[in-house]
Amino acid sequence: TQGFTVAIDGPAASGKGTISKAVAAHFGFAHLDTGLLYRAVGAKVLLGVDALDAARALVPDDLDGDALRTPDVAQEASKVAALPDVRAALVDFQRSFAARAGGAVLDGRDIGTVICPGAQVKLFVIADAVVRARRRFEELSGKGIDTSFEYVLADVQTRDERDMGRADAPLRPAADAVEIDTSSLSIEEAVAQTIAVITAVM
Ligand code: C5P
């Protein structure tokens, strides 16, 4: 599985992160949540750092911590993600990760379209916005992050619009992506469907 890449894209809280983690564990692939890159830059911007400086100076240690999970950091992430220079500064790290021996799963917004257009498997994971916000609200509450369903729903909807509407690497399915709608799927069902899609091309 040298250089075998699975690209999983989709809107905020669609389930792509959960699916990616489970699928990577199943196949023994490495997993990169590329949203963390933009969240790490967004978190630095909230501390007063210039976005491009932050993107250029990013180190793997910056990608850790529940502090990156808050809706406020997510909003800032989606703002910096609309800046072409910031996106460009993060490309090499993602492509090197994808090329590692042993296979890799990358999840984000532009993995199948821009970062890894040659990925062996491309998935586009969607779900109803209210379902997504409810899941994300429960996840954040479980982590002790103080927020409300309404706040999370507004975050998800604002980011979807911004991410789909930007000129550079907008959120959209690659032409050859397989779509999975997780609105009425359990995690187990969504993971099983994804594993079946990957196994079919291996
Ligand atoms: O996936 P997550 O919700 O953590 O991503 C946070 C934000 O980072 C997204 O709303 C999006 O604006 C940006 N992002 C992106 N490209 C990616 C991953 C995330 O633009 N590949």
Coordinates of C-alpha atoms and ligand atoms in Angstrom, one line a residue:
T1 CA 0.0 0.0 0.0
Q2 CA 2.9 2.4 -0.8
G3 CA 1.4 5.8 -1.3
F4 CA -2.2 4.6 -1.1
T5 CA -4.2 7.7 -0.3
V6 CA -7.8 8.0 0.8
A7 CA -9.2 11.5 0.4
I8 CA -12.3 12.3 2.6
D9 CA -14.0 15.7 2.1
G10 CA -17.2 17.2 3.3
P11 CA -18.8 20.0 5.2
A12 CA -18.3 20.8 8.9
A13 CA -19.3 18.0 11.3
S14 CA -20.5 15.6 8.5
G15 CA -18.9 12.7 10.2
K16 CA -15.7 12.6 8.0
G17 CA -13.4 12.9 11.0
T18 CA -14.9 9.9 12.8
I19 CA -15.0 7.9 9.7
S20 CA -11.4 8.8 8.8
K21 CA -10.1 7.7 12.2
A22 CA -12.0 4.4 12.1
V23 CA -11.0 3.6 8.5
A24 CA -7.3 4.5 9.2
A25 CA -7.3 2.2 12.2
H26 CA -9.0 -0.6 10.2
F27 CA -6.4 -0.5 7.3
G28 CA -3.4 0.5 9.5
F29 CA -3.1 3.8 7.6
A30 CA -1.9 7.1 9.0
H31 CA -4.6 9.8 9.4
L32 CA -4.3 13.5 9.1
D33 CA -7.2 15.8 10.0
T34 CA -6.3 18.7 7.8
G35 CA -8.9 21.0 9.5
L36 CA -6.5 21.1 12.4
L37 CA -4.0 22.9 10.3
Y38 CA -6.4 25.7 9.6
R39 CA -7.7 25.6 13.2
A40 CA -4.1 26.0 14.5
V41 CA -3.6 29.0 12.3
G42 CA -6.9 30.4 13.3
A43 CA -6.1 30.0 17.0
K44 CA -2.8 31.9 16.5
V45 CA -4.6 34.7 14.7
L46 CA -7.0 35.0 17.7
L47 CA -3.8 35.6 19.7
G48 CA -2.7 38.4 17.4
V49 CA -0.3 36.5 15.1
D50 CA -0.3 37.2 11.4
A51 CA -2.1 34.4 9.5
L52 CA 0.6 33.8 6.9
D53 CA 3.4 33.9 9.5
A54 CA 1.4 31.4 11.6
A55 CA 0.9 29.1 8.6
R56 CA 4.6 29.2 7.6
A57 CA 5.7 28.5 11.2
L58 CA 3.3 25.7 11.9
V59 CA 4.7 22.6 13.6
P60 CA 3.0 19.3 14.4
D61 CA 2.8 20.1 18.1
D62 CA 0.5 23.0 17.2
L63 CA -2.1 20.5 16.1
D64 CA -2.9 19.2 19.6
G65 CA -5.5 20.1 22.1
D66 CA -9.2 20.6 22.7
A67 CA -8.6 24.4 22.5
L68 CA -8.7 24.0 18.7
R69 CA -12.2 22.4 18.9
T70 CA -14.2 25.5 19.9
P71 CA -16.6 27.1 17.4
D72 CA -14.7 30.4 17.7
V73 CA -11.5 28.8 16.6
A74 CA -13.5 27.0 13.8
Q75 CA -14.8 30.4 12.5
E76 CA -11.4 31.9 12.5
A77 CA -10.1 28.8 10.7
S78 CA -12.6 29.2 7.9
K79 CA -11.6 32.8 7.5
V80 CA -7.9 32.1 7.2
A81 CA -8.7 29.2 5.0
A82 CA -10.1 31.6 2.4
L83 CA -6.6 33.2 2.0
P84 CA -4.7 31.7 -0.9
D85 CA -1.3 32.3 0.6
V86 CA -2.2 30.5 3.8
R87 CA -3.5 27.5 1.8
A88 CA -0.4 27.4 -0.3
A89 CA 1.8 27.4 2.8
L90 CA 0.1 24.2 4.0
V91 CA 0.2 22.2 0.8
D92 CA 3.6 20.5 1.1
F93 CA 3.0 19.2 4.6
Q94 CA -0.3 17.6 3.5
R95 CA 1.2 16.1 0.3
S96 CA 4.2 14.7 2.2
F97 CA 1.8 13.1 4.7
A98 CA -0.3 11.6 1.9
A99 CA 2.8 10.1 0.2
R100 CA 4.1 8.3 3.3
A101 CA 4.6 4.5 3.0
G102 CA 1.8 2.4 4.4
G103 CA -1.1 4.4 3.3
A104 CA -2.8 7.6 4.5
V105 CA -6.3 9.0 5.1
L106 CA -6.6 12.8 4.8
D107 CA -9.8 14.5 5.6
G108 CA -10.8 18.1 4.9
R109 CA -12.4 20.2 2.2
D110 CA -10.1 20.1 -0.8
I111 CA -8.2 16.8 -0.4
G112 CA -9.8 15.1 -3.5
T113 CA -9.9 18.3 -5.6
V114 CA -6.6 20.1 -4.8
I115 CA -4.2 18.4 -2.3
C116 CA -4.4 14.8 -3.6
P117 CA -6.2 14.8 -7.0
G118 CA -4.6 11.4 -7.7
A119 CA -5.9 9.7 -4.5
Q120 CA -7.0 6.1 -5.1
V121 CA -10.2 6.7 -3.2
K122 CA -12.2 9.9 -2.8
L123 CA -15.2 10.2 -0.6
F124 CA -17.6 13.2 -0.1
V125 CA -19.4 12.9 3.3
I126 CA -22.5 14.9 3.7
A127 CA -25.4 15.1 6.3
D128 CA -28.3 17.4 7.1
A129 CA -27.1 20.6 8.8
V130 CA -29.3 20.2 11.8
V131 CA -28.1 16.6 12.3
R132 CA -24.5 17.8 12.0
A133 CA -24.9 20.6 14.5
R134 CA -26.6 18.3 17.0
R135 CA -23.8 15.7 16.7
R136 CA -21.1 18.4 17.1
F137 CA -22.9 20.0 20.0
E138 CA -23.0 16.7 21.8
E139 CA -19.4 16.0 21.1
L140 CA -18.3 19.5 22.4
S141 CA -20.5 19.2 25.5
G142 CA -18.9 15.8 26.2
K143 CA -15.5 17.4 26.1
G144 CA -16.7 20.0 28.6
I145 CA -16.7 22.8 26.1
D146 CA -19.4 25.3 27.0
T147 CA -21.6 26.1 24.0
S148 CA -25.2 25.9 22.8
F149 CA -26.9 24.0 19.9
E150 CA -27.9 27.3 18.3
Y151 CA -24.3 28.6 18.4
V152 CA -22.9 25.4 16.9
L153 CA -25.6 25.4 14.1
A154 CA -24.8 29.0 13.2
D155 CA -21.0 28.1 13.2
V156 CA -21.7 25.1 10.9
Q157 CA -23.9 27.0 8.5
T158 CA -21.7 30.1 8.3
R159 CA -18.6 28.0 7.6
D160 CA -20.3 25.9 5.0
E161 CA -21.3 29.0 3.1
R162 CA -17.8 30.5 3.4
D163 CA -16.1 27.3 2.5
M164 CA -18.3 26.6 -0.6
G165 CA -18.2 30.2 -1.7
R166 CA -14.4 31.0 -1.6
A167 CA -12.5 31.3 -4.9
D168 CA -9.5 29.2 -3.9
A169 CA -10.1 25.5 -3.2
P170 CA -13.8 25.8 -2.5
L171 CA -15.6 22.9 -0.7
R172 CA -17.0 20.7 -3.5
P173 CA -16.9 17.0 -4.4
A174 CA -14.2 15.8 -6.8
A175 CA -15.8 14.6 -10.1
D176 CA -14.8 11.0 -9.2
A177 CA -15.8 11.2 -5.5
V178 CA -18.2 8.7 -3.9
E179 CA -20.9 10.5 -1.9
I180 CA -22.0 9.1 1.5
D181 CA -24.9 10.8 3.3
T182 CA -24.6 10.0 7.0
S183 CA -27.8 11.8 8.1
S184 CA -29.6 8.5 9.0
L185 CA -26.5 6.2 9.3
S186 CA -25.0 5.1 12.5
I187 CA -21.2 5.5 12.9
E188 CA -20.8 1.8 12.3
E189 CA -22.9 1.9 9.1
A190 CA -21.0 4.9 7.8
V191 CA -17.6 3.2 8.5
A192 CA -18.7 -0.1 7.0
Q193 CA -19.8 1.7 3.8
T194 CA -16.5 3.5 3.6
I195 CA -14.5 0.4 4.2
A196 CA -16.4 -1.4 1.4
V197 CA -15.7 1.5 -1.1
I198 CA -11.9 1.3 -0.2
T199 CA -11.7 -2.5 -0.3
A200 CA -13.3 -2.5 -3.8
V201 CA -10.3 -0.5 -5.2
M202 CA -7.5 -2.1 -3.3
Ligands
C5P1 O1 -12.6 20.2 9.3 P1 -12.7 21.4 10.3 O2 -14.2 21.7 10.6 O3 -11.9 21.2 11.5 O4 -12.1 22.6 9.5 C1 -12.1 23.9 10.0 C2 -12.1 24.9 8.8 O5 -10.8 24.7 8.1 C3 -13.1 24.6 7.8 O6 -14.3 25.3 8.0 C4 -12.5 25.1 6.5 O7 -12.7 26.5 6.3 C5 -11.0 24.9 6.7 N1 -10.5 23.8 6.0 C6 -10.1 23.9 4.7 N2 -9.5 22.9 4.0 C7 -9.3 21.7 4.5 C8 -9.7 21.5 5.9 C9 -10.3 22.5 6.6 O8 -10.3 25.0 4.1 N3 -8.7 20.8 3.8

